[in-house]
């Protein structure tokens, strides 16, 4: 079973509280979401393999380490996932960025993929799927499925807030995908919103409501 990693560093908890606050406007909301994404990326990438290298300091030769293994691809789920990408890129500027768009059909409630552009060398990359909200888990589970269909095997899911229902749904559908979140909230309301949550992440990021 995939692990759930709750990254609850005090700096993240502090920033997340301001993000939740309904009086926080889009400018501060965007900045803080990116700051938390940067801090979270530090933990999400903790298991990156290293290779030993020689380095010459001004004093002498010594051993050092550089990142080895597969390169990274960041895949935001449109549109709210875009709000976390810059933060992660500040820490990992060489990562490639793909995009996946998923909406839920109002009749069937089934997730529908409407856009997908992944890096050309996807099979050779480790993927971090990014979406601030894991609510029912339908969008994330579908996006992971679509990515797997294109030959990507190594996937982590990074979000800001997760509902227990969403965690369960992703774990059931994709037991190989670890979930990284800044908090696990209480539950969903009857409209599928996370309680206490932060409201509609896309609308708050882009000022559309
Ligand atoms: C939000 C969020 C997730 C999805 C989570 O996107 O960013 O993608 O809802 O809900 P789920 O776990 O129940 O699938 P939304 O559909 O509001 O679209 P937006 O990003 O364009 O605002
Ligand atoms: N999408 C959001 O933006 N917020 C929620 O609480 C649930 C889904």
mmCIF file of C-alpha atoms and ligand atoms in Angstrom:
data_model
loop_
_atom_site.group_PDB
_atom_site.id
_atom_site.type_symbol
_atom_site.label_atom_id
_atom_site.label_comp_id
_atom_site.label_asym_id
_atom_site.label_seq_id
_atom_site.Cartn_x
_atom_site.Cartn_y
_atom_site.Cartn_z
ATOM 1 C CA UNK A 1 0.000 0.000 0.000
ATOM 2 C CA UNK A 2 1.229 3.462 -0.880
ATOM 3 C CA UNK A 3 2.311 5.690 2.003
ATOM 4 C CA UNK A 4 0.767 9.010 2.986
ATOM 5 C CA UNK A 5 3.425 11.533 3.979
ATOM 6 C CA UNK A 6 2.109 14.495 5.961
ATOM 7 C CA UNK A 7 4.665 17.280 5.649
ATOM 8 C CA UNK A 8 3.717 19.402 8.638
ATOM 9 C CA UNK A 9 6.847 21.495 9.230
ATOM 10 C CA UNK A 10 5.989 24.560 11.373
ATOM 11 C CA UNK A 11 6.670 26.931 8.452
ATOM 12 C CA UNK A 12 4.233 24.961 6.301
ATOM 13 C CA UNK A 13 1.548 24.925 9.021
ATOM 14 C CA UNK A 14 1.925 28.686 9.504
ATOM 15 C CA UNK A 15 1.633 29.437 5.781
ATOM 16 C CA UNK A 16 -1.206 26.941 5.332
ATOM 17 C CA UNK A 17 -3.239 28.724 8.003
ATOM 18 C CA UNK A 18 -2.982 31.995 6.064
ATOM 19 C CA UNK A 19 -3.858 30.140 2.857
ATOM 20 C CA UNK A 20 -7.016 28.749 4.517
ATOM 21 C CA UNK A 21 -8.085 32.188 5.764
ATOM 22 C CA UNK A 22 -10.986 33.423 3.632
ATOM 23 C CA UNK A 23 -9.719 37.019 3.862
ATOM 24 C CA UNK A 24 -6.430 36.154 2.103
ATOM 25 C CA UNK A 25 -6.598 37.608 -1.424
ATOM 26 C CA UNK A 26 -5.343 36.042 -4.690
ATOM 27 C CA UNK A 27 -1.893 37.716 -4.637
ATOM 28 C CA UNK A 28 -0.957 36.455 -1.166
ATOM 29 C CA UNK A 29 -2.746 33.146 -1.813
ATOM 30 C CA UNK A 30 -0.662 32.513 -4.959
ATOM 31 C CA UNK A 31 2.607 33.471 -3.271
ATOM 32 C CA UNK A 32 1.948 31.312 -0.223
ATOM 33 C CA UNK A 33 0.839 28.277 -2.256
ATOM 34 C CA UNK A 34 4.101 28.469 -4.190
ATOM 35 C CA UNK A 35 6.127 28.893 -0.990
ATOM 36 C CA UNK A 36 4.510 25.814 0.547
ATOM 37 C CA UNK A 37 5.081 23.888 -2.698
ATOM 38 C CA UNK A 38 8.784 24.765 -2.536
ATOM 39 C CA UNK A 39 9.039 23.622 1.087
ATOM 40 C CA UNK A 40 7.139 20.419 0.338
ATOM 41 C CA UNK A 41 9.336 19.641 -2.678
ATOM 42 C CA UNK A 42 12.267 19.333 -0.286
ATOM 43 C CA UNK A 43 10.594 16.331 1.368
ATOM 44 C CA UNK A 44 8.996 14.886 -1.773
ATOM 45 C CA UNK A 45 12.481 14.528 -3.285
ATOM 46 C CA UNK A 46 14.171 13.225 -0.131
ATOM 47 C CA UNK A 47 14.692 9.725 -1.596
ATOM 48 C CA UNK A 48 16.458 10.904 -4.755
ATOM 49 C CA UNK A 49 19.484 8.702 -5.399
ATOM 50 C CA UNK A 50 22.964 10.228 -5.230
ATOM 51 C CA UNK A 51 26.215 9.358 -6.920
ATOM 52 C CA UNK A 52 29.633 9.974 -5.468
ATOM 53 C CA UNK A 53 31.853 12.415 -7.348
ATOM 54 C CA UNK A 54 35.283 13.956 -6.911
ATOM 55 C CA UNK A 55 35.404 17.685 -6.250
ATOM 56 C CA UNK A 56 38.375 20.036 -5.860
ATOM 57 C CA UNK A 57 37.833 22.634 -3.151
ATOM 58 C CA UNK A 58 40.293 25.564 -2.992
ATOM 59 C CA UNK A 59 42.060 23.518 -0.307
ATOM 60 C CA UNK A 60 42.109 19.901 -1.528
ATOM 61 C CA UNK A 61 40.328 17.137 -3.422
ATOM 62 C CA UNK A 62 37.407 15.498 -1.663
ATOM 63 C CA UNK A 63 34.322 13.375 -2.268
ATOM 64 C CA UNK A 64 30.956 14.976 -2.956
ATOM 65 C CA UNK A 65 27.564 13.878 -4.222
ATOM 66 C CA UNK A 66 25.362 14.800 -7.146
ATOM 67 C CA UNK A 67 21.794 13.757 -7.926
ATOM 68 C CA UNK A 68 21.740 10.531 -9.947
ATOM 69 C CA UNK A 69 18.952 8.343 -11.271
ATOM 70 C CA UNK A 70 16.022 9.388 -13.402
ATOM 71 C CA UNK A 71 15.213 13.003 -14.175
ATOM 72 C CA UNK A 72 12.003 14.555 -12.930
ATOM 73 C CA UNK A 73 8.791 15.578 -14.632
ATOM 74 C CA UNK A 74 6.274 17.824 -12.858
ATOM 75 C CA UNK A 75 2.684 17.348 -13.986
ATOM 76 C CA UNK A 76 0.150 19.889 -12.687
ATOM 77 C CA UNK A 77 -3.518 18.941 -13.036
ATOM 78 C CA UNK A 78 -5.229 21.924 -14.718
ATOM 79 C CA UNK A 79 -5.964 24.298 -13.536
ATOM 80 C CA UNK A 80 -5.251 24.651 -9.811
ATOM 81 C CA UNK A 81 -2.113 22.488 -10.043
ATOM 82 C CA UNK A 82 -0.471 25.355 -11.933
ATOM 83 C CA UNK A 83 -0.387 27.280 -8.660
ATOM 84 C CA UNK A 84 2.279 24.986 -7.182
ATOM 85 C CA UNK A 85 4.586 24.559 -10.186
ATOM 86 C CA UNK A 86 6.764 27.676 -9.836
ATOM 87 C CA UNK A 87 7.518 26.827 -6.218
ATOM 88 C CA UNK A 88 8.747 23.346 -7.102
ATOM 89 C CA UNK A 89 10.717 24.684 -10.087
ATOM 90 C CA UNK A 90 12.585 27.095 -7.813
ATOM 91 C CA UNK A 91 14.042 24.048 -6.094
ATOM 92 C CA UNK A 92 14.370 21.812 -9.179
ATOM 93 C CA UNK A 93 14.805 24.178 -12.144
ATOM 94 C CA UNK A 94 15.800 21.414 -14.567
ATOM 95 C CA UNK A 95 12.561 19.443 -14.172
ATOM 96 C CA UNK A 96 10.387 19.259 -17.266
ATOM 97 C CA UNK A 97 6.748 20.282 -16.926
ATOM 98 C CA UNK A 98 3.868 18.400 -18.536
ATOM 99 C CA UNK A 99 0.183 19.274 -18.191
ATOM 100 C CA UNK A 100 -2.922 17.194 -17.749
ATOM 101 C CA UNK A 101 -6.480 18.494 -17.872
ATOM 102 C CA UNK A 102 -9.266 16.463 -16.285
ATOM 103 C CA UNK A 103 -12.875 17.433 -15.674
ATOM 104 C CA UNK A 104 -15.718 15.501 -14.179
ATOM 105 C CA UNK A 105 -18.646 14.789 -16.508
ATOM 106 C CA UNK A 106 -21.699 16.227 -14.736
ATOM 107 C CA UNK A 107 -23.947 13.361 -15.906
ATOM 108 C CA UNK A 108 -21.779 10.297 -15.452
ATOM 109 C CA UNK A 109 -19.499 11.837 -12.775
ATOM 110 C CA UNK A 110 -16.662 10.063 -14.613
ATOM 111 C CA UNK A 111 -13.374 11.962 -14.999
ATOM 112 C CA UNK A 112 -12.701 12.983 -18.609
ATOM 113 C CA UNK A 113 -9.245 13.841 -19.904
ATOM 114 C CA UNK A 114 -9.395 16.977 -22.093
ATOM 115 C CA UNK A 115 -5.689 17.777 -22.405
ATOM 116 C CA UNK A 116 -2.431 15.914 -21.971
ATOM 117 C CA UNK A 117 1.058 17.003 -22.943
ATOM 118 C CA UNK A 118 3.862 15.068 -21.285
ATOM 119 C CA UNK A 119 7.634 15.291 -21.842
ATOM 120 C CA UNK A 120 8.734 13.244 -24.877
ATOM 121 C CA UNK A 121 11.051 11.062 -22.784
ATOM 122 C CA UNK A 122 8.400 10.237 -20.161
ATOM 123 C CA UNK A 123 9.446 6.578 -19.710
ATOM 124 C CA UNK A 124 12.837 7.791 -18.488
ATOM 125 C CA UNK A 125 11.476 10.181 -15.859
ATOM 126 C CA UNK A 126 10.120 10.097 -12.321
ATOM 127 C CA UNK A 127 6.782 11.926 -12.147
ATOM 128 C CA UNK A 128 5.426 14.283 -9.512
ATOM 129 C CA UNK A 129 1.725 14.856 -10.118
ATOM 130 C CA UNK A 130 0.676 18.184 -8.594
ATOM 131 C CA UNK A 131 -2.769 19.318 -7.456
ATOM 132 C CA UNK A 132 -3.483 21.380 -4.338
ATOM 133 C CA UNK A 133 -6.757 19.573 -3.559
ATOM 134 C CA UNK A 134 -7.314 15.835 -3.128
ATOM 135 C CA UNK A 135 -11.072 15.746 -2.443
ATOM 136 C CA UNK A 136 -12.973 12.690 -3.742
ATOM 137 C CA UNK A 137 -9.725 11.613 -5.420
ATOM 138 C CA UNK A 138 -11.484 11.175 -8.766
ATOM 139 C CA UNK A 139 -9.333 13.718 -10.636
ATOM 140 C CA UNK A 140 -6.031 12.495 -9.224
ATOM 141 C CA UNK A 141 -6.835 8.796 -9.705
ATOM 142 C CA UNK A 142 -7.860 9.435 -13.305
ATOM 143 C CA UNK A 143 -4.796 11.595 -14.033
ATOM 144 C CA UNK A 144 -2.504 8.896 -12.620
ATOM 145 C CA UNK A 145 -4.248 6.344 -14.837
ATOM 146 C CA UNK A 146 -3.803 8.509 -17.931
ATOM 147 C CA UNK A 147 -0.110 9.006 -17.146
ATOM 148 C CA UNK A 148 0.417 5.275 -16.587
ATOM 149 C CA UNK A 149 -1.225 4.532 -19.958
ATOM 150 C CA UNK A 150 1.602 6.546 -21.520
ATOM 151 C CA UNK A 151 4.246 4.316 -19.993
ATOM 152 C CA UNK A 152 5.171 6.242 -16.841
ATOM 153 C CA UNK A 153 5.716 3.909 -13.921
ATOM 154 C CA UNK A 154 7.227 6.034 -11.161
ATOM 155 C CA UNK A 155 4.666 8.551 -9.857
ATOM 156 C CA UNK A 156 4.249 10.547 -6.640
ATOM 157 C CA UNK A 157 1.206 12.698 -5.859
ATOM 158 C CA UNK A 158 1.768 16.059 -4.197
ATOM 159 C CA UNK A 159 -1.102 18.135 -2.794
ATOM 160 C CA UNK A 160 -1.736 20.820 -0.186
ATOM 161 C CA UNK A 161 -4.837 19.356 1.427
ATOM 162 C CA UNK A 162 -6.188 15.834 1.320
ATOM 163 C CA UNK A 163 -9.547 14.481 2.477
ATOM 164 C CA UNK A 164 -9.586 10.941 3.897
ATOM 165 C CA UNK A 165 -12.006 9.969 1.102
ATOM 166 C CA UNK A 166 -9.521 11.093 -1.571
ATOM 167 C CA UNK A 167 -6.617 9.306 0.052
ATOM 168 C CA UNK A 168 -8.633 6.078 0.158
ATOM 169 C CA UNK A 169 -9.689 6.410 -3.476
ATOM 170 C CA UNK A 170 -6.139 6.977 -4.751
ATOM 171 C CA UNK A 171 -4.714 4.214 -2.580
ATOM 172 C CA UNK A 172 -7.367 1.785 -3.829
ATOM 173 C CA UNK A 173 -6.808 2.630 -7.496
ATOM 174 C CA UNK A 174 -3.036 3.146 -7.376
ATOM 175 C CA UNK A 175 -1.415 1.402 -4.408
ATOM 176 C CA UNK A 176 2.023 2.152 -5.882
ATOM 177 C CA UNK A 177 1.664 5.958 -5.720
ATOM 178 C CA UNK A 178 2.836 7.682 -2.532
ATOM 179 C CA UNK A 179 0.823 10.751 -1.476
ATOM 180 C CA UNK A 180 2.491 13.857 -0.033
ATOM 181 C CA UNK A 181 0.240 16.430 1.623
ATOM 182 C CA UNK A 182 0.616 19.345 4.026
ATOM 183 C CA UNK A 183 -2.521 18.291 5.942
ATOM 184 C CA UNK A 184 -5.218 15.641 6.092
ATOM 185 C CA UNK A 185 -8.546 17.383 6.726
ATOM 186 C CA UNK A 186 -11.727 16.020 8.303
ATOM 187 C CA UNK A 187 -14.082 15.049 5.466
ATOM 188 C CA UNK A 188 -15.968 16.249 2.379
ATOM 189 C CA UNK A 189 -19.202 18.203 2.407
ATOM 190 C CA UNK A 190 -22.183 17.252 0.230
ATOM 191 C CA UNK A 191 -20.736 19.262 -2.700
ATOM 192 C CA UNK A 192 -17.411 17.422 -2.572
ATOM 193 C CA UNK A 193 -15.558 20.321 -0.918
ATOM 194 C CA UNK A 194 -12.949 19.610 1.732
ATOM 195 C CA UNK A 195 -13.892 20.522 5.318
ATOM 196 C CA UNK A 196 -12.389 22.715 6.695
ATOM 197 C CA UNK A 197 -10.329 23.072 3.501
ATOM 198 C CA UNK A 198 -9.609 26.373 1.815
ATOM 199 C CA UNK A 199 -12.559 26.706 -0.563
ATOM 200 C CA UNK A 200 -12.112 26.449 -4.324
ATOM 201 C CA UNK A 201 -8.369 26.426 -4.977
ATOM 202 C CA UNK A 202 -8.620 27.395 -8.654
ATOM 203 C CA UNK A 203 -10.939 30.320 -7.996
ATOM 204 C CA UNK A 204 -8.781 31.612 -5.134
ATOM 205 C CA UNK A 205 -5.577 31.309 -7.182
ATOM 206 C CA UNK A 206 -6.931 33.014 -10.269
ATOM 207 C CA UNK A 207 -9.560 35.313 -8.734
ATOM 208 C CA UNK A 208 -12.398 33.829 -10.749
ATOM 209 C CA UNK A 209 -15.106 34.064 -8.096
HETATM 210 C C1 LIG B 1 -10.191 20.897 -8.148
HETATM 211 C C2 LIG B 1 -8.802 20.492 -7.699
HETATM 212 C C3 LIG B 1 -8.706 19.072 -8.154
HETATM 213 C C4 LIG B 1 -10.128 18.577 -8.001
HETATM 214 C C5 LIG B 1 -10.204 17.780 -6.740
HETATM 215 O O1 LIG B 1 -10.190 21.199 -9.497
HETATM 216 O O2 LIG B 1 -7.800 21.323 -8.188
HETATM 217 O O3 LIG B 1 -8.248 18.932 -9.477
HETATM 218 O O4 LIG B 1 -10.962 19.735 -7.865
HETATM 219 O O5 LIG B 1 -11.449 17.179 -6.638
HETATM 220 P P1 LIG B 1 -11.630 15.613 -6.656
HETATM 221 O O6 LIG B 1 -10.549 15.024 -5.774
HETATM 222 O O7 LIG B 1 -12.997 15.426 -6.087
HETATM 223 O O8 LIG B 1 -11.525 15.143 -8.077
HETATM 224 P P2 LIG B 1 -11.521 21.689 -10.219
HETATM 225 O O9 LIG B 1 -12.279 20.526 -10.787
HETATM 226 O O10 LIG B 1 -12.286 22.606 -9.284
HETATM 227 O O11 LIG B 1 -10.967 22.507 -11.452
HETATM 228 P P3 LIG B 1 -10.034 23.808 -11.493
HETATM 229 O O12 LIG B 1 -8.663 23.384 -11.024
HETATM 230 O O13 LIG B 1 -10.065 24.161 -12.935
HETATM 231 O O14 LIG B 1 -10.637 24.858 -10.610
HETATM 232 N N1 LIG B 2 -11.660 21.353 -5.257
HETATM 233 C C1 LIG B 2 -11.362 22.504 -4.601
HETATM 234 O O1 LIG B 2 -10.863 23.473 -5.195
HETATM 235 N N2 LIG B 2 -11.638 22.583 -3.291
HETATM 236 C C2 LIG B 2 -12.188 21.567 -2.611
HETATM 237 O O2 LIG B 2 -12.408 21.699 -1.388
HETATM 238 C C3 LIG B 2 -12.485 20.371 -3.305
HETATM 239 C C4 LIG B 2 -12.209 20.295 -4.642
#
